[in-house]
XYZ file of C-alpha atoms in Angstrom:
539
model
C -57.394 1.582 -50.910
C -57.780 0.365 -47.842
C -56.599 2.886 -44.873
C -52.547 2.518 -43.387
C -52.466 0.383 -40.646
C -51.730 2.739 -37.236
C -48.472 2.975 -37.193
C -48.267 2.115 -33.551
C -50.126 -1.537 -33.747
C -47.955 -4.605 -34.227
C -47.992 -5.946 -37.594
C -50.358 -8.495 -39.616
C -48.459 -11.018 -40.108
C -47.062 -11.479 -36.707
C -50.518 -12.438 -34.367
C -49.234 -11.663 -31.356
C -50.741 -13.685 -28.150
C -52.614 -12.273 -25.442
C -48.821 -11.821 -23.369
C -47.214 -9.563 -26.725
C -50.010 -7.620 -27.262
C -49.225 -6.143 -23.679
C -45.658 -5.570 -23.787
C -46.384 -4.240 -27.051
C -47.901 -1.733 -25.355
C -46.141 -1.377 -22.443
C -42.857 -0.982 -24.688
C -44.583 2.346 -25.775
C -45.925 3.257 -22.392
C -41.959 2.981 -21.630
C -43.315 1.232 -18.283
C -43.057 -2.243 -16.845
C -44.504 -4.802 -18.343
C -44.323 -7.959 -15.213
C -45.749 -11.606 -15.429
C -43.969 -12.581 -12.659
C -46.738 -14.693 -10.145
C -45.762 -13.110 -7.126
C -44.189 -16.395 -5.827
C -40.389 -16.837 -5.540
C -40.059 -20.434 -5.515
C -42.753 -20.112 -8.949
C -40.415 -17.653 -10.441
C -37.584 -18.885 -10.364
C -35.833 -19.023 -13.346
C -33.361 -21.695 -12.311
C -36.517 -23.692 -11.434
C -38.035 -26.583 -12.691
C -41.887 -24.919 -12.213
C -43.464 -25.135 -15.677
C -44.529 -21.137 -16.974
C -47.844 -20.956 -18.883
C -48.877 -19.371 -21.966
C -49.146 -16.723 -19.985
C -46.009 -16.127 -19.378
C -44.579 -17.131 -22.354
C -42.836 -14.250 -25.478
C -41.701 -15.113 -28.784
C -37.822 -13.886 -28.925
C -39.254 -12.939 -33.187
C -41.218 -10.168 -30.551
C -38.664 -8.702 -28.711
C -36.575 -8.958 -30.922
C -39.191 -6.926 -33.261
C -39.962 -4.232 -30.442
C -35.963 -3.365 -29.640
C -34.440 -3.734 -33.100
C -37.916 -1.824 -35.515
C -40.060 -0.732 -32.154
C -43.718 1.396 -32.450
C -42.779 4.548 -31.816
C -43.683 5.525 -27.959
C -47.308 7.284 -26.711
C -47.235 10.769 -26.492
C -45.373 12.689 -23.422
C -43.990 8.914 -24.156
C -40.666 7.610 -24.338
C -40.143 4.196 -25.902
C -38.404 1.432 -23.583
C -38.660 -2.517 -23.483
C -39.111 -3.378 -19.941
C -39.313 -7.163 -19.152
C -40.157 -9.218 -15.537
C -40.877 -12.889 -14.786
C -41.228 -14.424 -18.500
C -40.474 -17.245 -20.384
C -38.741 -16.485 -23.671
C -39.065 -18.523 -26.279
C -36.460 -19.024 -29.707
C -33.225 -17.420 -30.374
C -32.507 -13.669 -29.480
C -31.487 -12.607 -32.628
C -29.964 -8.921 -32.809
C -26.810 -10.032 -34.467
C -25.758 -6.965 -36.481
C -28.856 -4.560 -35.478
C -28.349 -1.460 -33.926
C -30.040 -1.315 -31.084
C -31.346 1.602 -29.844
C -34.015 1.747 -27.224
C -33.119 0.572 -23.231
C -33.954 -2.675 -21.868
C -33.886 -4.274 -18.760
C -34.879 -7.494 -18.370
C -35.296 -9.543 -15.060
C -35.965 -12.542 -14.398
C -36.539 -14.124 -17.244
C -36.485 -17.516 -19.107
C -34.680 -17.719 -22.430
C -35.574 -21.091 -24.074
C -32.505 -20.350 -26.606
C -29.395 -18.125 -26.864
C -28.965 -14.199 -26.568
C -27.248 -13.359 -30.164
C -26.272 -10.193 -30.644
C -22.512 -10.323 -32.485
C -21.696 -6.570 -33.331
C -24.839 -4.924 -31.552
C -24.611 -1.985 -31.832
C -27.017 -0.277 -28.039
C -27.128 2.054 -25.964
C -27.811 0.286 -22.663
C -28.984 -2.858 -22.283
C -29.504 -5.084 -18.515
C -30.142 -8.491 -18.052
C -31.130 -9.336 -14.034
C -31.149 -12.451 -12.744
C -32.081 -14.819 -15.836
C -31.248 -17.830 -17.279
C -30.183 -17.044 -20.775
C -28.071 -20.766 -21.963
C -25.535 -18.603 -23.726
C -24.321 -14.688 -24.765
C -23.279 -13.932 -28.372
C -21.481 -11.153 -27.811
C -18.483 -10.213 -30.363
C -18.111 -7.215 -31.054
C -20.834 -5.799 -29.070
C -20.824 -2.094 -28.933
C -23.153 -0.670 -26.049
C -22.306 3.605 -25.215
C -23.627 2.765 -21.719
C -23.879 -0.196 -19.704
C -24.057 -3.755 -19.983
C -25.461 -5.329 -17.077
C -25.863 -9.276 -16.470
C -25.573 -9.694 -12.144
C -27.053 -12.851 -10.688
C -27.876 -14.412 -14.143
C -26.955 -17.670 -14.642
C -25.652 -18.540 -18.102
C -24.190 -22.268 -18.415
C -22.997 -22.058 -21.607
C -20.952 -19.062 -22.101
C -20.151 -16.003 -22.379
C -18.994 -14.323 -25.722
C -17.599 -10.828 -25.534
C -14.097 -10.475 -27.469
C -13.665 -7.525 -28.044
C -16.646 -5.747 -27.385
C -16.764 -2.419 -26.932
C -18.664 -0.972 -23.450
C -18.906 2.858 -22.667
C -19.255 2.488 -19.220
C -19.578 -0.610 -16.793
C -19.558 -4.316 -17.285
C -21.716 -6.055 -14.232
C -21.258 -9.662 -13.641
C -21.153 -9.501 -10.378
C -23.180 -12.434 -8.138
C -23.166 -14.622 -11.980
C -23.147 -18.489 -12.797
C -21.473 -19.156 -15.312
C -20.578 -22.560 -16.954
C -18.554 -23.464 -20.105
C -20.962 -26.536 -21.916
C -18.842 -28.208 -24.237
C -15.985 -25.143 -24.284
C -13.227 -24.810 -22.067
C -14.130 -21.183 -22.027
C -16.780 -19.726 -19.552
C -16.181 -16.250 -20.811
C -13.860 -15.002 -23.386
C -13.934 -11.639 -23.287
C -10.383 -11.220 -25.254
C -9.347 -7.346 -26.561
C -12.681 -6.126 -24.789
C -12.556 -2.132 -23.967
C -14.338 -1.127 -20.875
C -14.861 2.624 -19.829
C -15.129 2.770 -16.870
C -14.913 -1.120 -14.220
C -15.429 -4.470 -14.462
C -17.437 -5.762 -11.961
C -17.326 -9.271 -11.379
C -18.087 -10.049 -8.000
C -19.363 -13.648 -6.333
C -18.787 -14.781 -9.786
C -18.851 -18.270 -10.070
C -17.817 -19.628 -13.219
C -17.244 -23.631 -14.964
C -14.586 -22.837 -17.331
C -11.366 -20.656 -17.923
C -12.198 -16.852 -17.939
C -10.116 -15.490 -20.823
C -9.246 -11.028 -20.899
C -6.284 -11.019 -23.024
C -5.620 -7.474 -24.319
C -8.562 -6.604 -22.427
C -8.589 -2.595 -21.535
C -10.409 -1.228 -18.617
C -10.448 2.318 -17.795
C -11.444 2.517 -13.959
C -10.610 -0.597 -11.718
C -11.572 -4.301 -12.058
C -13.196 -5.838 -8.998
C -13.303 -9.548 -8.307
C -14.654 -10.291 -4.534
C -15.758 -13.291 -3.120
C -15.602 -14.687 -6.810
C -14.829 -18.155 -7.923
C -13.181 -19.074 -10.672
C -12.981 -22.875 -11.180
C -11.828 -24.825 -14.811
C -10.920 -28.694 -13.909
C -10.364 -29.458 -17.603
C -7.599 -27.034 -18.651
C -4.429 -25.437 -17.325
C -5.950 -22.039 -17.043
C -9.003 -20.453 -14.340
C -7.952 -16.936 -15.342
C -6.030 -16.091 -18.834
C -5.604 -12.252 -18.725
C -1.981 -11.333 -20.351
C -1.283 -7.651 -21.711
C -4.303 -6.989 -19.770
C -4.700 -3.116 -18.617
C -6.788 -1.660 -15.294
C -6.134 3.015 -15.100
C -6.472 1.959 -11.348
C -7.631 -1.257 -9.447
C -7.386 -4.336 -10.067
C -8.933 -6.412 -6.573
C -8.847 -10.517 -6.293
C -9.748 -10.391 -2.563
C -12.277 -11.195 0.010
C -16.197 -10.469 -0.366
C -16.421 -8.819 2.779
C -17.770 -5.399 4.369
C -15.201 -3.805 3.800
C -15.525 -4.385 -0.190
C -19.812 -3.939 -0.063
C -19.886 -0.054 -1.941
C -18.076 -1.464 -4.819
C -19.950 -4.872 -4.451
C -22.736 -2.361 -4.158
C -22.532 -0.670 -7.235
C -24.508 2.403 -8.663
C -26.008 0.721 -11.288
C -29.171 -0.974 -11.449
C -30.172 1.820 -8.996
C -30.791 -1.149 -6.312
C -27.508 -2.404 -6.469
C -26.731 -5.971 -5.748
C -27.928 -7.845 -3.109
C -25.400 -9.877 -0.907
C -26.115 -10.715 2.473
C -23.083 -10.007 4.477
C -25.208 -10.832 7.540
C -25.785 -13.755 9.555
C -29.171 -14.139 10.755
C -28.914 -12.294 13.467
C -27.760 -9.726 11.553
C -24.812 -9.048 14.462
C -21.639 -11.255 12.205
C -20.193 -10.187 9.016
C -20.256 -13.493 7.069
C -16.887 -13.302 4.482
C -16.830 -14.663 0.927
C -13.035 -16.185 -0.589
C -11.647 -15.231 -3.838
C -10.734 -18.819 -5.267
C -9.190 -19.867 -8.296
C -9.124 -23.008 -8.893
C -6.152 -23.784 -11.695
C -3.409 -21.120 -13.479
C -3.404 -17.984 -13.674
C -2.108 -15.372 -15.937
C -1.521 -11.493 -15.780
C 1.483 -11.801 -17.352
C 2.431 -7.982 -18.537
C -0.153 -6.971 -16.796
C -0.568 -2.777 -16.538
C -2.301 -1.383 -13.327
C -2.303 1.837 -13.274
C -3.053 2.298 -9.053
C -2.156 -1.109 -7.615
C -2.497 -4.778 -8.125
C -4.254 -6.846 -5.145
C -4.163 -10.712 -4.337
C -5.405 -10.836 -0.916
C -6.023 -13.623 1.354
C -7.220 -16.055 -2.146
C -7.441 -19.337 -1.877
C -5.139 -20.921 -5.018
C -5.666 -23.706 -5.967
C -2.975 -25.922 -8.200
C -1.924 -28.446 -9.865
C 2.047 -29.084 -9.537
C 2.190 -27.968 -13.477
C 0.031 -25.265 -12.872
C 1.226 -21.245 -11.408
C 0.033 -17.660 -10.421
C 2.100 -15.620 -13.532
C 3.124 -12.309 -12.886
C 5.470 -12.258 -15.023
C 6.673 -8.497 -16.776
C 3.475 -6.887 -15.001
C 3.524 -3.329 -13.711
C 2.389 -1.601 -10.964
C 3.265 0.854 -8.585
C 1.724 -1.118 -5.417
C 1.267 -5.050 -4.907
C 0.108 -6.114 -2.057
C 0.593 -10.224 -2.060
C -1.259 -12.082 0.791
C -3.387 -14.722 -0.490
C -3.445 -18.104 0.739
C -0.217 -20.270 1.021
C -0.741 -22.558 -2.393
C 0.405 -25.955 -1.453
C 0.880 -26.430 -5.023
C 1.941 -25.028 -8.274
C 4.501 -21.926 -9.232
C 4.409 -18.222 -8.177
C 6.293 -16.347 -10.984
C 7.390 -12.435 -10.952
C 9.699 -12.977 -13.809
C 11.258 -9.154 -14.657
C 7.573 -7.939 -12.589
C 8.022 -4.205 -12.191
C 6.165 -2.661 -8.771
C 6.839 0.376 -6.533
C 5.800 -0.533 -3.525
C 5.177 -4.325 -2.118
C 2.868 -5.526 0.124
C 3.236 -9.124 1.306
C 3.437 -11.406 3.969
C 6.271 -14.288 5.250
C 3.714 -17.283 5.352
C 1.673 -16.314 1.946
C 5.374 -17.091 -0.074
C 6.002 -20.494 -1.647
C 10.151 -21.890 0.789
C 10.045 -24.644 -1.463
C 11.424 -23.281 -5.100
C 7.936 -23.059 -6.182
C 8.721 -18.573 -5.507
C 10.788 -17.481 -9.762
C 10.883 -14.811 -9.236
C 14.276 -13.364 -11.470
C 14.957 -9.879 -12.863
C 11.864 -8.691 -10.166
C 12.446 -5.008 -9.512
C 10.855 -3.212 -6.315
C 10.990 -0.432 -4.183
C 9.711 -0.743 -1.522
C 8.745 -4.562 0.846
C 6.622 -3.158 3.889
C 5.423 -6.836 5.562
C 1.438 -6.068 5.493
C 1.022 -8.459 8.555
C 3.373 -9.074 11.276
C 7.480 -8.899 11.106
C 9.671 -9.475 8.060
C 12.884 -9.444 8.744
C 16.457 -9.509 6.890
C 16.599 -12.998 7.920
C 12.900 -13.786 6.352
C 13.541 -11.927 3.721
C 17.184 -13.419 2.691
C 14.575 -16.600 3.336
C 12.413 -15.927 1.114
C 15.084 -14.852 -1.848
C 17.028 -18.063 -1.504
C 13.719 -19.708 -2.344
C 13.495 -17.706 -5.684
C 17.271 -18.733 -6.275
C 17.508 -22.598 -6.796
C 20.590 -22.244 -8.919
C 23.132 -18.935 -7.593
C 21.945 -15.430 -9.116
C 23.214 -12.300 -8.049
C 19.868 -10.200 -9.162
C 17.093 -11.001 -6.492
C 20.453 -10.611 -3.712
C 21.308 -6.611 -5.410
C 16.982 -6.469 -5.774
C 16.583 -6.584 -1.822
C 20.515 -4.519 -0.508
C 19.252 -2.024 -2.961
C 15.650 -1.939 -1.369
C 17.652 -1.557 2.099
C 19.394 0.835 0.914
C 16.678 3.677 -0.196
C 14.974 2.620 2.846
C 18.310 3.706 4.935
C 18.880 0.363 6.552
C 22.414 0.003 5.703
C 23.192 -2.379 8.214
C 20.704 -4.756 5.910
C 21.965 -4.174 2.960
C 25.122 -5.510 4.187
C 23.659 -8.378 5.706
C 22.587 -9.307 2.269
C 25.201 -8.790 0.115
C 27.499 -10.773 3.020
C 25.003 -13.164 2.109
C 24.971 -13.301 -1.652
C 29.026 -14.327 -1.613
C 28.263 -16.509 0.691
C 26.174 -17.703 -2.153
C 27.975 -17.103 -4.847
C 31.240 -19.218 -3.017
C 29.209 -22.257 -3.583
C 30.108 -22.622 -7.119
C 33.326 -21.599 -7.555
C 36.177 -23.965 -7.762
C 38.326 -25.583 -5.156
C 40.395 -23.149 -4.824
C 37.809 -20.050 -5.140
C 35.929 -21.462 -2.147
C 38.942 -21.399 -0.047
C 39.860 -17.781 -0.907
C 36.167 -17.452 0.354
C 36.266 -18.842 3.359
C 39.600 -16.915 4.362
C 37.646 -13.667 3.358
C 34.648 -14.587 4.566
C 36.521 -15.861 7.760
C 38.634 -12.467 8.660
C 36.585 -9.755 6.777
C 33.827 -10.881 5.575
C 34.461 -10.051 2.493
C 34.836 -6.804 3.378
C 31.362 -5.925 4.293
C 32.565 -6.141 7.789
C 34.932 -3.565 8.452
C 35.188 -3.848 12.288
C 35.949 -7.698 11.470
C 39.372 -6.454 9.917
C 40.347 -4.031 12.321
C 39.737 -6.594 15.512
C 42.231 -9.212 13.057
C 44.432 -6.441 12.519
C 44.696 -5.524 16.431
C 45.104 -8.917 16.822
C 47.941 -9.651 14.494
C 49.738 -6.117 15.628
C 50.328 -6.531 19.132
C 51.089 -10.737 18.450
C 53.877 -9.263 16.461
C 54.694 -6.934 18.684
C 54.812 -8.812 21.769
C 56.824 -10.957 20.159
C 59.155 -9.549 18.373
C 59.977 -6.645 20.980
C 61.110 -10.179 23.310
C 63.418 -11.143 19.540
C 64.190 -8.424 18.642
C 66.046 -9.004 14.655
C 69.525 -8.361 13.955
C 70.438 -5.001 11.742
C 70.865 -5.442 7.982
C 73.677 -2.078 8.306
C 74.909 -1.978 12.223
C 74.259 1.147 13.248
C 72.753 2.644 10.039
C 69.914 0.943 11.684
C 67.481 3.003 13.303
C 66.025 2.702 16.477
C 64.471 -0.410 17.158
C 60.557 0.054 17.516
C 58.451 -3.213 17.834
C 55.547 -1.784 17.213
C 56.325 -0.093 13.843
C 58.324 -2.572 12.989
C 55.246 -5.503 12.706
C 53.071 -2.090 10.989
C 55.625 -2.205 8.582
C 55.045 -6.553 8.255
C 51.324 -5.646 8.072
C 50.632 -2.583 6.064
C 51.634 -2.942 2.278
C 51.963 0.360 0.695
C 52.715 2.312 3.673
C 56.514 1.610 5.746
C 58.346 2.766 9.165
C 61.502 2.148 7.690
C 61.562 -0.484 10.272
C 61.066 -3.787 7.581
C 64.268 -2.851 5.256
C 66.673 -1.863 9.003
C 66.343 -5.481 10.696
C 66.963 -8.841 9.582
C 64.646 -11.813 10.769
C 66.616 -14.984 11.042
C 65.500 -18.754 10.978
C 61.804 -19.537 12.258
C 61.118 -15.668 12.846
C 61.523 -14.874 9.157
C 59.079 -17.023 8.140
C 56.260 -15.595 11.087
C 57.828 -11.843 9.027
C 56.334 -13.540 5.978
C 53.340 -14.683 7.087
C 52.170 -11.308 8.540
C 53.155 -9.449 5.357
C 51.013 -12.622 3.680
C 48.339 -11.717 6.002
C 48.404 -7.870 5.540
C 48.539 -7.860 1.705
C 44.863 -10.668 2.443
C 43.117 -8.426 5.091
C 44.551 -5.041 3.002
C 43.455 -6.099 -0.373
C 39.721 -6.898 0.949
C 38.892 -4.436 2.442
C 39.774 -2.527 0.005
C 37.426 -4.148 -2.234
C 34.306 -3.607 0.065
C 35.680 0.530 0.435
C 35.305 0.438 -3.163
C 31.925 -1.076 -3.300
C 31.196 1.708 -0.667
C 31.873 3.839 -2.494
C 30.193 3.581 -5.254
C 27.156 2.569 -3.815
C 27.216 5.845 -2.512
């Protein structure tokens, strides 16, 4: 009977090459296996240089090591650390359990990597060329890292579960013949999704994603020229901050993540090393964050949004304590905030469309603070007007409530007056005439001083007129002593009486003057009472 083979040796049928035999031994030792030439041009995974047999490994050998690898050497931990290899065939790990840690750096894959329904601890593909990654329902107990990778046929992570971080910094992902470059619907990430300086060609779909910490897209470029949406992420939940902003000196700590230990390497300086460069977040196509929940804040800062007329930046029904909205003004497309709920809105005047491309029916916010420059009440009213092609009271009432909550009652009254004037344009002719009269006289009750001025003018005019033309008494000797000032007050005030109006009987044209004063008094009193009711209700 033959002796059993050494459990640390490759199976007889594998027939490993010299390069594969070296990888096998490095795996048992837990050490780095480096097949790179040391020349950056020759070691570029995306380059055209041919990597010969001395750098070639079969995907079957790597799969065997990861799924059914040999035991480690005494005192070592078996793991796969591979650099600079050309991996032929399809790396098929679907449905398997990968216990060893693996990090594959600077490698070129001939075919796609399949990890559907696979369970791993921590896996890292760094600076690799991978035609496509199929990893639906992948479960990673630790991290899944894909920084600086080129994946021309796309990444699929539908319903995957990542126990720590998902890292996509500086990667380039295409969609091939598909619509989507990254499909990660329903993904659950316990900590961060770092996708800064990512470049995609095709839709990025994060529908229903759950991120336990933060989402970072600093300097990311999302392009989908063939579809409607470049980022499609409705019903996404981010427990802390979601950032779509510049990659600059301020965002460097988030881009230089703690994992991998050296972080990603983006040069923020020019050749002189003294000036920091900035890369903008760019989105070519629509961007949908409907029904999203952001536990700390949503930041869309200095972003460049290139949309067609039928595309939109959609923030419908999202909820967040703080929304920073300071992108560069999109030339086309809609900005939709309908039904969104925000405690603090930080914005700037130049970021909002002014030509009926802003929709915000049902948008509620407690505070609105300009992040740059000044945003006075007149500009806020233009902001509301541009969002309401047809009259709607809610945006005006929301803006007025915000000013009242901030103690700016004067601005609140300006907004409510503008609301009444806008509403007047929707009324029939009689309603418009009545509205103009209320506006000219007492400004719909929002300017009490204006009513007092009109009342004073009428009182003085009537006093002078009737003092010079005293009407005859109704009952002769029973009439009280004549007082032109009190008589005019009796005419103007519809409820209070001093006994003068019932004792004297104007005749001729003065009878018409008295009737006009009674009518004007009713108009002023009714409008002032309406304004007082609004004031009491607000208080």
